[in-house]
Coordinates of C-alpha atoms and ligand atoms in Angstrom, one line a residue:
M1 CA -0.2 -0.2 0.3
A2 CA 3.3 2.5 0.5
D3 CA 3.0 2.8 -3.4
K4 CA -0.6 5.0 -3.2
P5 CA 0.9 8.3 -4.1
C6 CA -0.8 11.1 -1.7
L7 CA -2.9 13.6 -3.1
L8 CA -3.3 16.7 -0.7
V9 CA -7.2 18.0 -0.6
T10 CA -7.5 21.5 0.6
G11 CA -10.9 22.1 2.3
G12 CA -11.1 17.8 2.0
G13 CA -13.9 17.8 4.7
R14 CA -17.1 18.2 2.7
G15 CA -18.5 19.4 0.2
I16 CA -16.7 19.1 -3.5
G17 CA -13.4 18.7 -2.1
A18 CA -14.8 15.6 0.4
S19 CA -16.1 14.3 -3.2
V20 CA -12.8 14.4 -4.3
A21 CA -11.0 13.2 -1.3
R22 CA -13.6 9.9 -1.9
L23 CA -13.0 9.3 -5.4
A24 CA -9.6 9.4 -5.8
A25 CA -9.7 7.0 -2.2
N26 CA -11.3 4.5 -4.9
R27 CA -9.1 5.6 -7.9
G28 CA -5.7 4.7 -5.5
Y29 CA -4.3 7.5 -4.2
A30 CA -3.2 8.1 -0.3
V31 CA -5.6 11.4 0.5
A32 CA -4.5 13.8 2.9
I33 CA -7.4 15.6 3.7
N34 CA -6.9 18.8 4.6
Y35 CA -9.6 21.3 7.0
S36 CA -9.6 24.5 9.2
R37 CA -13.1 24.1 10.6
S38 CA -14.5 21.4 10.5
A39 CA -12.0 18.8 11.5
A40 CA -15.2 16.2 12.7
E41 CA -16.0 16.1 9.3
A42 CA -12.5 15.5 7.7
E43 CA -11.7 12.9 10.6
A44 CA -14.4 11.0 9.5
L45 CA -14.2 10.8 6.2
A46 CA -10.1 9.7 6.8
K47 CA -11.5 6.8 8.9
E48 CA -13.8 5.8 6.2
I49 CA -11.4 5.5 3.7
Q50 CA -9.5 3.8 6.5
A51 CA -12.3 1.1 7.2
A52 CA -12.3 0.8 3.3
G53 CA -8.9 -0.1 2.7
G54 CA -7.6 2.9 1.9
R55 CA -4.8 5.6 2.9
A56 CA -6.0 8.7 4.9
V57 CA -5.2 11.6 7.3
A58 CA -7.2 14.6 8.4
L59 CA -5.0 17.3 9.1
P60 CA -5.5 20.9 10.0
G61 CA -4.9 24.6 8.3
D62 CA -5.5 27.6 7.4
V63 CA -4.5 28.2 3.7
A64 CA -4.4 31.5 4.1
D65 CA -1.6 31.0 6.4
A66 CA 1.9 30.6 4.7
T67 CA 2.8 28.7 7.7
Q68 CA 0.5 26.9 8.4
V69 CA 0.9 25.6 5.0
E70 CA 4.0 24.2 4.8
A71 CA 2.9 22.2 8.9
L72 CA 0.5 21.1 6.6
F73 CA 2.5 19.8 3.4
D74 CA 4.7 18.1 6.4
G75 CA 2.1 16.5 8.2
A76 CA 0.7 15.4 5.1
E77 CA 4.6 14.0 3.9
S78 CA 5.3 12.1 7.4
V79 CA 2.2 10.2 6.9
L80 CA 2.0 9.2 3.2
G81 CA 5.1 9.9 1.3
P82 CA 5.9 12.4 -0.9
V83 CA 2.6 15.1 -1.8
R84 CA 2.7 14.2 -5.4
Y85 CA -0.7 15.7 -6.1
L86 CA -2.6 19.0 -5.4
V87 CA -6.5 20.1 -5.8
N88 CA -6.2 23.2 -4.7
N89 CA -10.2 23.5 -3.5
A90 CA -10.3 25.4 0.0
G91 CA -12.7 28.0 -0.9
L92 CA -15.4 30.7 0.1
T93 CA -17.7 33.3 -0.6
G94 CA -18.8 35.3 2.6
R95 CA -22.3 37.0 2.9
A96 CA -23.8 38.0 -0.7
S97 CA -24.4 41.5 -0.9
R98 CA -24.0 44.1 -3.2
L99 CA -20.4 45.6 -3.6
D100 CA -21.4 48.9 -1.5
E101 CA -22.9 47.2 1.2
A102 CA -20.1 44.5 2.0
E103 CA -17.6 44.3 4.9
T104 CA -14.1 44.5 3.7
A105 CA -12.9 42.2 6.3
T106 CA -15.1 40.2 4.5
M107 CA -14.1 40.7 1.2
E108 CA -10.0 40.2 2.5
R109 CA -10.5 37.2 3.6
V110 CA -12.2 35.7 0.9
V111 CA -9.1 37.0 -1.0
A112 CA -7.0 35.4 1.4
V113 CA -8.1 32.1 1.5
N114 CA -9.7 31.9 -2.5
V115 CA -6.3 33.5 -3.7
M116 CA -3.3 33.2 -1.2
G117 CA -4.9 30.3 0.1
V118 CA -3.9 28.9 -3.8
I119 CA -0.5 30.2 -3.9
N120 CA 0.3 29.4 -0.6
C121 CA -0.6 25.6 -1.1
A122 CA 1.2 25.8 -4.9
C123 CA 4.5 27.9 -3.8
S124 CA 5.3 24.6 -1.0
F125 CA 4.4 21.7 -3.5
V126 CA 6.7 23.1 -6.2
R127 CA 8.9 23.2 -3.8
R128 CA 8.5 19.8 -3.1
A129 CA 7.3 17.8 -5.9
S130 CA 9.4 20.1 -9.3
T131 CA 12.1 17.8 -10.6
R132 CA 13.7 21.3 -10.5
H133 CA 14.3 20.4 -6.7
G134 CA 14.5 16.6 -6.8
G135 CA 11.1 15.9 -6.6
A136 CA 9.5 13.5 -8.6
G137 CA 6.8 15.7 -10.3
G138 CA 3.2 15.9 -10.7
A139 CA 0.3 17.7 -11.2
I140 CA -2.6 20.2 -9.7
V141 CA -5.9 21.3 -10.3
N142 CA -7.5 24.1 -8.6
I143 CA -11.2 24.6 -8.0
S144 CA -12.2 28.4 -9.5
S145 CA -15.5 29.0 -10.6
S146 CA -18.1 29.6 -13.8
A147 CA -18.1 33.0 -11.6
A148 CA -14.6 33.7 -13.1
T149 CA -16.7 35.1 -16.1
L150 CA -20.3 35.2 -14.4
G151 CA -19.2 38.1 -12.5
S152 CA -21.6 37.7 -9.5
P153 CA -23.7 40.7 -9.7
N154 CA -25.8 41.5 -6.9
E155 CA -24.3 38.6 -5.1
Y156 CA -20.6 38.3 -4.8
T157 CA -18.3 40.4 -6.8
W158 CA -14.9 39.6 -4.7
Y159 CA -15.5 36.1 -5.1
A160 CA -16.0 35.9 -8.8
A161 CA -12.1 38.5 -9.1
T162 CA -10.8 35.8 -6.6
K163 CA -11.5 32.8 -9.3
G164 CA -10.6 35.4 -12.4
A165 CA -7.5 35.4 -10.5
V166 CA -7.2 31.5 -10.0
D167 CA -8.2 31.6 -13.4
S168 CA -4.7 33.8 -14.5
F169 CA -2.7 32.0 -12.1
T170 CA -3.4 28.6 -13.0
Q171 CA -2.4 29.3 -16.7
G172 CA 0.5 31.1 -15.6
L173 CA 2.1 29.0 -13.4
A174 CA 1.3 25.7 -16.1
K175 CA 3.7 27.9 -18.4
E176 CA 6.4 28.0 -15.4
L177 CA 6.4 24.4 -15.0
G178 CA 5.7 22.9 -18.3
D179 CA 9.5 21.7 -17.9
D180 CA 9.3 20.6 -14.3
G181 CA 7.4 17.5 -14.4
I182 CA 4.1 19.9 -13.0
R183 CA 1.0 20.2 -15.1
V184 CA -0.9 22.3 -14.0
N185 CA -4.9 23.2 -14.4
A186 CA -9.0 24.4 -13.2
V187 CA -11.8 23.0 -13.1
A188 CA -14.9 25.9 -12.7
P189 CA -17.2 24.4 -11.4
G190 CA -21.2 26.0 -11.9
L191 CA -23.8 25.3 -10.2
T192 CA -22.9 22.5 -7.2
D193 CA -24.9 21.6 -4.3
T194 CA -23.1 22.0 -1.8
E195 CA -23.2 24.0 1.6
I196 CA -21.5 27.1 -0.1
H197 CA -24.8 28.7 -1.0
E198 CA -27.0 28.9 2.1
R199 CA -24.6 28.3 4.9
E200 CA -21.2 29.8 3.5
S201 CA -22.9 32.8 1.4
G202 CA -26.6 32.8 3.4
V203 CA -28.7 32.7 0.0
I204 CA -31.5 30.9 1.3
G205 CA -33.2 28.4 -1.8
R206 CA -30.5 29.6 -4.5
V207 CA -29.4 26.4 -6.2
A208 CA -33.7 26.4 -6.5
K209 CA -33.6 29.6 -7.9
I210 CA -31.0 29.3 -10.5
A211 CA -31.1 25.9 -11.8
P212 CA -33.8 26.9 -14.1
M213 CA -31.4 29.1 -15.8
I214 CA -28.6 26.6 -16.4
P215 CA -29.1 24.4 -19.8
L216 CA -29.5 21.2 -18.4
A217 CA -31.9 22.4 -16.0
R218 CA -30.2 21.1 -12.5
P219 CA -27.3 21.9 -10.3
G220 CA -24.9 19.6 -10.4
S221 CA -23.6 16.9 -7.7
P222 CA -20.1 17.3 -5.6
D223 CA -19.6 13.7 -7.3
E224 CA -19.7 15.2 -10.9
I225 CA -16.9 18.4 -10.0
A226 CA -14.5 14.8 -9.0
E227 CA -14.7 13.2 -12.1
P228 CA -13.3 15.5 -14.0
V229 CA -10.3 17.1 -11.4
L230 CA -9.3 13.5 -10.7
W231 CA -9.1 12.8 -14.8
L232 CA -7.4 15.9 -14.7
L233 CA -5.2 14.9 -11.8
S234 CA -4.6 11.6 -14.0
D235 CA -2.2 10.1 -16.8
A236 CA -5.2 10.0 -18.9
A237 CA -4.5 13.7 -19.2
S238 CA -0.6 14.1 -19.9
Y239 CA -0.9 16.1 -22.1
V240 CA -3.0 18.8 -20.5
T241 CA -2.0 21.5 -19.3
G242 CA -2.9 25.5 -18.3
A243 CA -6.5 24.2 -19.7
I244 CA -9.8 25.4 -17.3
L245 CA -12.4 23.4 -17.4
R246 CA -15.8 24.4 -16.9
V247 CA -18.4 22.0 -15.5
A248 CA -21.2 24.0 -15.1
G249 CA -24.3 22.3 -17.0
G250 CA -23.9 24.4 -19.7
R251 CA -23.5 27.3 -18.1
Ligands
LIG301 P1 -18.8 24.0 0.7 O1 -19.1 23.0 0.9 O2 -19.3 25.8 1.4 O3 -16.5 23.8 1.4 C1 -15.3 25.0 1.6 C2 -14.6 23.9 1.6 O4 -13.7 25.4 2.1 C3 -14.4 23.5 3.5 O5 -13.8 22.3 3.0 C4 -14.0 24.5 4.3 O6 -13.8 23.7 5.2 C5 -12.5 24.6 3.3 N1 -12.2 26.4 3.3 C6 -13.0 27.1 3.5 N2 -12.0 28.0 4.5 C7 -11.0 27.4 4.1 C8 -9.4 27.7 4.7 N3 -8.9 29.2 5.3 N4 -8.2 27.3 5.0 C9 -9.0 25.4 4.7 N5 -10.2 25.0 4.0 C10 -11.2 26.2 4.1 O7 -18.5 24.8 -0.9 P2 -17.8 23.7 -1.9 O8 -19.3 24.3 -3.0 O9 -17.5 22.5 -2.1 O10 -16.8 24.2 -2.6 C11 -15.0 24.4 -2.7 C12 -14.6 25.0 -4.0 O11 -16.0 25.2 -5.0 C13 -14.5 26.6 -3.5 O12 -13.6 26.4 -3.9 C14 -15.5 27.0 -4.0 O13 -15.6 28.3 -4.6 C15 -16.1 26.4 -5.3 N6 -17.0 26.6 -6.6 C16 -18.1 26.1 -6.2 C17 -19.6 25.7 -6.5 C18 -21.0 25.7 -6.1 O14 -21.5 25.7 -6.3 N7 -20.5 24.9 -5.2 C19 -19.1 26.6 -7.9 C20 -18.2 26.9 -8.2 C21 -17.0 26.7 -7.8 P3 -13.6 23.4 6.9 O15 -15.0 23.6 6.9 O16 -12.7 22.9 7.4 O17 -13.3 25.4 6.9

C-alpha cells in the first residue's frame, strides 16, 4: 500500500473537496484531507477511507497562512509520503450582498483564502514536487468557478474576482512548470449542490432559484465535479496543462 501516490485536498472535509477525496481514494491515491473548521467531518472521512482499505489522514491548516500550509505539507508527507498531487479546493464567498453593502473584512478574508490560499499551497507543493528540486513531479488542479466569467453581480463580485485570479494563476503556473514535471489545470464548476450557497453565502433557496437558468436544468453534484478533477490529475490527461475546464451544465 506504500506505493499509493499522495494527493492533498484542501478543504477536503466536506462539499466538493470531500467528493474529490473519496473518489481519489477509490482510484488508489493516499489522501491527505485538509480542514480549517470541519475537523469532525474530515476525521470521519479519513476513517471511512481507511475502513475501505485506503490510506488517508485528516490534517488541520488555514490555507491563507503560509506557515500553516508548510506544516500541512510536512504532516501529509510524514504520514503518507511525498505529496505528488494537489487539489486547491478550499474556498469561500462571504455573505452575499451588493459590493457597496459588503464588509471589508469579509472581502479581505475571501481574497486571502481563495487567492493566497491557492498560491501558498502551490508554492509549498512546487518546492517539494518539482523535478527541479529533486521531486518526482505531479499535477495540480485548482478549483475555480464559472463565477470568474459570470461575475456574480449582486451576490459576491469579490468572490468572482478571486476566481478570475485563480484562472490567471493556473495559466501562468502551467507555463512556468512545463519543464518541472508538473501539470497545472483548473476545473471551473457551475452551480453545485453544497453548503456554500446557504450556510456560507446565506442565500436561502439559491440552488433551486438558479437551477432553471442552467441548460441542463439542474445543479451539479459534488461527485460530478470530482470526476473531471480526477481525470485532470491522471495520466489520461498527460498532455493537458493550463486548461480551465468548465463543468457548469452548459451555463
Ligand atoms: P463548501 O461546502 O462551503 O466547502 C468549502 C470548503 O473550503 C470546506 O471544506 C472548508 O473547510 C474549506 N475552507 C474554507 N476556508 C478554508 C481555509 N481557510 N483553509 C482550509 N480550508 C478552508 O463549498 P464547496 O461548494 O464544496 O466549494 C469548494 C470549492 O468549489 C470552493 O473553492 C468554491 O469556490 C468552488 N466552487 C463551488 C461551487 C458551488 O456551486 N458549490 C461553484 C463553483 C466553485 P472547513 O469547513 O474545514 O473550513
